[in-house]
Amino acid sequence: MTRPAFTQLAPVLRVADLGRALAYYRDALGFEVEFVHAAFYAGLHRDGCRLHLKLAAPTPRDQRAFEAEQHIDVCIGTGDADALLACLLANGADIALPLREMPYGREFHVRDPDGHVLGFVQPREGA
């Protein structure tokens, strides 16, 4: 039996203020708003990556995990970490972790207004 294919993946992040979150993802991170449903749920996309936002009370976090530099909510790949970081800085993104070299590639983290951390990773060739 042939296995049906998955066609997309869209993480859902809980946000306290949907308008504020949409503005940040659009203006600072360059996402396009795909849809807003009944003012409590929205979909965004950029370069084939999808993300959904849901108006809801933020999920309580274990403070130790939240403060750890390895903590991320969403990981997004990029072909040029330097250029993307420069673009996001120019747009006013909140850089939670500066660009660094790791065994798997180059990465930096961005924090959104609700505290979600997005990791941007340029994989090392052959990694």
Coordinates of N, CA and C in Angstrom, one line a residue:
M1 N 0.8 -1.2 0.0 CA 0.0 0.0 0.0 C 0.9 1.2 0.0
T2 N 0.6 2.2 -0.9 CA 1.3 3.4 -0.9 C 1.0 4.3 0.2
R3 N 2.0 4.9 0.8 CA 1.8 5.8 2.0 C 1.4 7.2 1.5
P4 N 0.3 7.8 1.9 CA 0.0 9.2 1.5 C 1.1 10.1 2.0
A5 N 1.4 11.1 1.2 CA 2.5 12.1 1.5 C 1.9 13.2 2.4
F6 N 2.8 13.7 3.3 CA 2.5 14.9 4.0 C 2.8 16.0 3.0
T7 N 2.1 17.1 3.1 CA 2.3 18.2 2.1 C 2.8 19.5 2.8
Q8 N 2.7 19.6 4.1 CA 3.2 20.8 4.7 C 3.2 20.6 6.3
L9 N 4.0 21.4 6.9 CA 4.0 21.4 8.4 C 3.9 22.8 8.8
A10 N 3.0 23.1 9.8 CA 2.9 24.5 10.3 C 2.8 24.5 11.8
P11 N 3.9 24.8 12.5 CA 3.8 24.9 14.0 C 2.8 25.9 14.4
V12 N 2.2 25.7 15.5 CA 1.2 26.7 16.0 C 1.8 27.3 17.3
L13 N 1.9 28.6 17.3 CA 2.4 29.3 18.5 C 1.3 30.0 19.2
R14 N 1.2 29.9 20.5 CA 0.1 30.7 21.2 C 0.6 32.1 21.5
V15 N -0.2 33.1 21.3 CA 0.2 34.5 21.4 C -0.9 35.2 22.3
A16 N -0.5 36.2 23.0 CA -1.4 37.0 23.9 C -2.1 38.1 23.1
D17 N -1.5 38.6 22.0 CA -2.0 39.7 21.2 C -1.8 39.3 19.8
L18 N -2.8 38.9 19.1 CA -2.6 38.4 17.7 C -2.2 39.6 16.8
G19 N -2.7 40.8 16.9 CA -2.3 41.9 16.1 C -0.8 42.2 16.3
R20 N -0.4 42.3 17.5 CA 1.0 42.6 17.8 C 1.9 41.5 17.2
A21 N 1.5 40.2 17.4 CA 2.3 39.1 16.9 C 2.4 39.1 15.3
L22 N 1.2 39.4 14.7 CA 1.2 39.5 13.2 C 2.1 40.6 12.7
A23 N 2.1 41.7 13.4 CA 2.9 42.9 13.0 C 4.4 42.5 13.1
Y24 N 4.8 41.8 14.2 CA 6.2 41.5 14.4 C 6.6 40.5 13.3
Y25 N 5.9 39.4 13.1 CA 6.3 38.4 12.1 C 6.3 39.0 10.7
R26 N 5.4 39.9 10.4 CA 5.4 40.5 9.1 C 6.5 41.5 8.9
D27 N 6.6 42.5 9.9 CA 7.5 43.6 9.7 C 9.0 43.3 10.1
A28 N 9.2 42.5 11.1 CA 10.5 42.2 11.6 C 11.1 41.0 10.9
L29 N 10.3 40.0 10.7 CA 10.8 38.7 10.2 C 10.4 38.4 8.7
G30 N 9.6 39.3 8.1 CA 9.4 39.2 6.7 C 8.3 38.1 6.3
F31 N 7.5 37.6 7.2 CA 6.5 36.7 6.8 C 5.3 37.4 6.2
E32 N 4.6 36.7 5.3 CA 3.4 37.3 4.7 C 2.2 36.6 5.4
V33 N 1.2 37.4 5.7 CA 0.0 36.9 6.4 C -0.9 36.2 5.3
E34 N -1.1 34.9 5.5 CA -1.9 34.1 4.5 C -3.4 34.2 4.8
F35 N -3.7 34.2 6.1 CA -5.1 34.2 6.5 C -5.2 34.6 8.0
V36 N -6.4 35.2 8.3 CA -6.7 35.5 9.7 C -8.2 35.0 9.8
H37 N -8.4 34.1 10.8 CA -9.7 33.5 11.0 C -10.3 34.0 12.3
A38 N -11.4 34.7 12.2 CA -12.2 35.1 13.3 C -11.4 35.8 14.4
A39 N -10.3 36.5 14.0 CA -9.5 37.4 14.9 C -8.8 36.6 16.0
F40 N -8.7 35.2 15.9 CA -8.0 34.5 17.0 C -7.0 33.5 16.4
Y41 N -7.0 33.3 15.1 CA -6.1 32.3 14.5 C -5.6 32.8 13.2
A42 N -4.3 32.7 12.9 CA -3.7 33.3 11.7 C -2.7 32.3 11.1
G43 N -2.5 32.4 9.8 CA -1.5 31.6 9.2 C -0.5 32.6 8.4
L44 N 0.8 32.3 8.5 CA 1.8 33.1 7.8 C 2.7 32.2 7.0
H45 N 3.4 32.8 6.0 CA 4.3 32.0 5.2 C 5.5 32.9 4.7
R46 N 6.6 32.3 4.5 CA 7.7 32.9 3.9 C 8.6 31.9 3.3
D47 N 8.9 32.0 2.1 CA 9.9 31.1 1.4 C 9.5 29.6 1.6
G48 N 8.3 29.3 1.5 CA 7.9 27.9 1.7 C 7.7 27.4 3.1
C49 N 8.1 28.3 4.1 CA 7.9 27.9 5.5 C 6.6 28.5 6.0
R50 N 5.8 27.7 6.8 CA 4.5 28.1 7.3 C 4.6 28.1 8.8
L51 N 3.8 29.0 9.4 CA 3.7 29.2 10.8 C 2.3 29.7 11.1
H52 N 1.7 29.1 12.1 CA 0.3 29.6 12.6 C 0.4 30.2 13.9
L53 N -0.4 31.2 14.2 CA -0.5 31.9 15.5 C -1.9 31.7 16.0
K54 N -2.0 31.4 17.3 CA -3.3 31.3 17.9 C -3.4 32.1 19.2
L55 N -4.5 33.0 19.2 CA -4.7 33.8 20.4 C -5.1 33.0 21.5
A56 N -4.3 33.0 22.6 CA -4.6 32.1 23.8 C -3.6 32.6 24.9
A57 N -3.9 32.2 26.1 CA -3.0 32.5 27.2 C -1.7 31.7 26.9
P58 N -0.6 32.4 27.1 CA 0.7 31.8 26.9 C 0.9 30.5 27.7
T59 N 1.5 29.5 27.1 CA 1.8 28.3 27.8 C 2.9 28.5 28.9
P60 N 2.6 28.1 30.1 CA 3.6 28.2 31.2 C 4.9 27.5 30.8
R61 N 6.0 28.1 31.1 CA 7.3 27.6 30.7 C 8.1 27.2 32.0
D62 N 8.9 26.2 31.9 CA 9.9 25.8 32.9 C 11.0 26.9 32.7
Q63 N 11.2 27.7 33.7 CA 12.1 28.9 33.6 C 13.5 28.4 33.2
R64 N 13.9 27.3 33.8 CA 15.3 26.8 33.5 C 15.4 26.5 32.0
A65 N 14.4 25.8 31.4 CA 14.4 25.5 30.0 C 14.4 26.8 29.1
F66 N 13.5 27.7 29.6 CA 13.4 29.0 28.8 C 14.7 29.8 28.8
E67 N 15.5 29.7 29.9 CA 16.7 30.5 29.9 C 17.9 29.8 29.2
A68 N 17.7 28.5 29.0 CA 18.8 27.8 28.4 C 19.0 28.3 26.9
E69 N 20.3 28.5 26.5 CA 20.5 29.0 25.2 C 20.1 28.0 24.1
Q70 N 20.0 26.7 24.4 CA 19.6 25.7 23.4 C 18.1 25.7 23.2
H71 N 17.3 26.4 24.1 CA 15.8 26.4 23.9 C 15.4 27.1 22.7
I72 N 14.6 26.4 21.8 CA 13.9 27.1 20.7 C 12.6 26.4 20.6
D73 N 11.6 27.2 20.0 CA 10.3 26.7 19.8 C 10.1 26.3 18.3
V74 N 10.8 26.9 17.4 CA 10.8 26.6 16.0 C 12.2 26.7 15.4
C75 N 12.6 25.8 14.6 CA 13.9 25.9 13.9 C 13.6 26.1 12.4
I76 N 14.3 27.1 11.8 CA 14.1 27.4 10.4 C 15.4 27.4 9.7
G77 N 15.5 26.7 8.6 CA 16.8 26.6 7.9 C 17.0 27.8 6.9
T78 N 18.2 28.2 6.7 CA 18.5 29.3 5.8 C 19.8 28.9 5.0
G79 N 20.0 29.5 3.8 CA 21.2 29.3 3.0 C 22.3 30.3 3.3
D80 N 21.9 31.4 4.0 CA 22.9 32.4 4.3 C 22.5 33.1 5.6
A81 N 23.1 32.6 6.7 CA 22.8 33.1 8.0 C 23.2 34.6 8.2
D82 N 24.4 34.9 7.6 CA 24.9 36.3 7.7 C 23.9 37.3 7.1
A83 N 23.5 37.0 5.9 CA 22.6 37.9 5.2 C 21.2 38.0 5.9
L84 N 20.7 36.9 6.3 CA 19.4 36.8 7.0 C 19.5 37.6 8.3
L85 N 20.5 37.4 9.1 CA 20.7 38.1 10.4 C 20.8 39.6 10.1
A86 N 21.5 40.1 9.1 CA 21.6 41.5 8.8 C 20.2 42.1 8.4
C87 N 19.5 41.3 7.7 CA 18.1 41.8 7.3 C 17.2 41.9 8.5
L88 N 17.2 40.8 9.3 CA 16.3 40.8 10.5 C 16.7 41.9 11.5
L89 N 18.0 42.2 11.7 CA 18.5 43.3 12.5 C 18.0 44.6 12.0
A90 N 18.1 44.8 10.7 CA 17.6 46.1 10.1 C 16.1 46.3 10.2
N91 N 15.4 45.1 10.3 CA 13.9 45.2 10.5 C 13.5 45.3 12.0
G92 N 14.5 45.3 12.9 CA 14.2 45.5 14.3 C 13.9 44.2 15.1
A93 N 14.3 43.0 14.6 CA 14.1 41.8 15.2 C 14.9 41.7 16.6
D94 N 14.3 41.1 17.6 CA 14.9 40.9 18.9 C 15.9 39.7 18.8
I95 N 17.2 39.9 18.7 CA 18.1 38.8 18.6 C 18.4 38.2 20.0
A96 N 18.0 37.0 20.3 CA 18.1 36.3 21.6 C 19.4 35.7 21.7
L97 N 20.0 35.2 20.6 CA 21.4 34.6 20.7 C 22.1 35.0 19.4
P98 N 23.3 35.6 19.6 CA 24.0 36.1 18.4 C 24.5 34.9 17.5
L99 N 24.8 35.2 16.3 CA 25.3 34.2 15.4 C 26.5 33.5 16.0
R100 N 26.5 32.2 15.9 CA 27.6 31.4 16.4 C 27.8 30.2 15.5
E101 N 29.0 29.7 15.6 CA 29.4 28.4 14.9 C 29.1 27.2 15.8
M102 N 28.5 26.2 15.2 CA 28.2 25.0 15.9 C 28.7 23.8 15.0
P103 N 28.8 22.6 15.6 CA 29.3 21.5 14.8 C 28.4 21.2 13.5
Y104 N 27.1 21.6 13.6 CA 26.1 21.3 12.6 C 26.0 22.5 11.6
G105 N 26.5 23.7 12.0 CA 26.4 24.8 11.1 C 26.4 26.1 11.9
R106 N 25.9 27.2 11.3 CA 25.9 28.5 11.9 C 24.4 28.8 12.3
E107 N 24.3 29.4 13.5 CA 22.9 29.6 13.9 C 22.8 30.9 14.7
F108 N 21.6 31.5 14.8 CA 21.3 32.6 15.7 C 19.8 32.4 16.1
H109 N 19.4 33.0 17.2 CA 18.0 32.9 17.7 C 17.4 34.3 17.7
V110 N 16.1 34.3 17.5 CA 15.3 35.5 17.5 C 14.1 35.2 18.5
R111 N 13.8 36.2 19.3 CA 12.7 36.1 20.3 C 11.5 37.0 19.8
D112 N 10.3 36.4 19.8 CA 9.1 37.2 19.4 C 8.5 37.9 20.6
P113 N 7.5 38.8 20.5 CA 7.0 39.5 21.6 C 6.4 38.6 22.7
D114 N 6.0 37.4 22.4 CA 5.4 36.5 23.4 C 6.5 35.6 24.0
G115 N 7.7 35.8 23.6 CA 8.8 35.0 24.2 C 9.2 33.7 23.5
H116 N 8.5 33.4 22.4 CA 8.9 32.3 21.6 C 10.2 32.5 20.9
V117 N 11.0 31.5 20.9 CA 12.4 31.6 20.3 C 12.4 30.8 19.0
L118 N 12.8 31.5 17.9 CA 13.0 30.9 16.6 C 14.5 30.8 16.3
G119 N 14.9 29.6 16.1 CA 16.3 29.4 15.7 C 16.5 29.3 14.2
F120 N 17.4 30.1 13.7 CA 17.7 30.1 12.3 C 19.1 29.4 12.1
V121 N 19.1 28.4 11.2 CA 20.3 27.6 11.1 C 20.7 27.5 9.6
Q122 N 22.0 27.8 9.4 CA 22.6 27.5 8.1 C 23.4 26.2 8.2
P123 N 22.9 25.1 7.7 CA 23.6 23.8 7.9 C 25.0 23.9 7.3
R124 N 26.0 23.2 8.0 CA 27.3 23.1 7.5 C 27.3 22.1 6.4
E125 N 28.0 22.3 5.3 CA 28.1 21.4 4.2 C 28.6 20.0 4.7
G126 N 27.8 19.0 4.3 CA 28.2 17.7 4.7 C 27.7 17.3 6.1
A127 N 27.1 18.2 6.8 CA 26.6 17.9 8.2 C 25.3 17.2 8.1

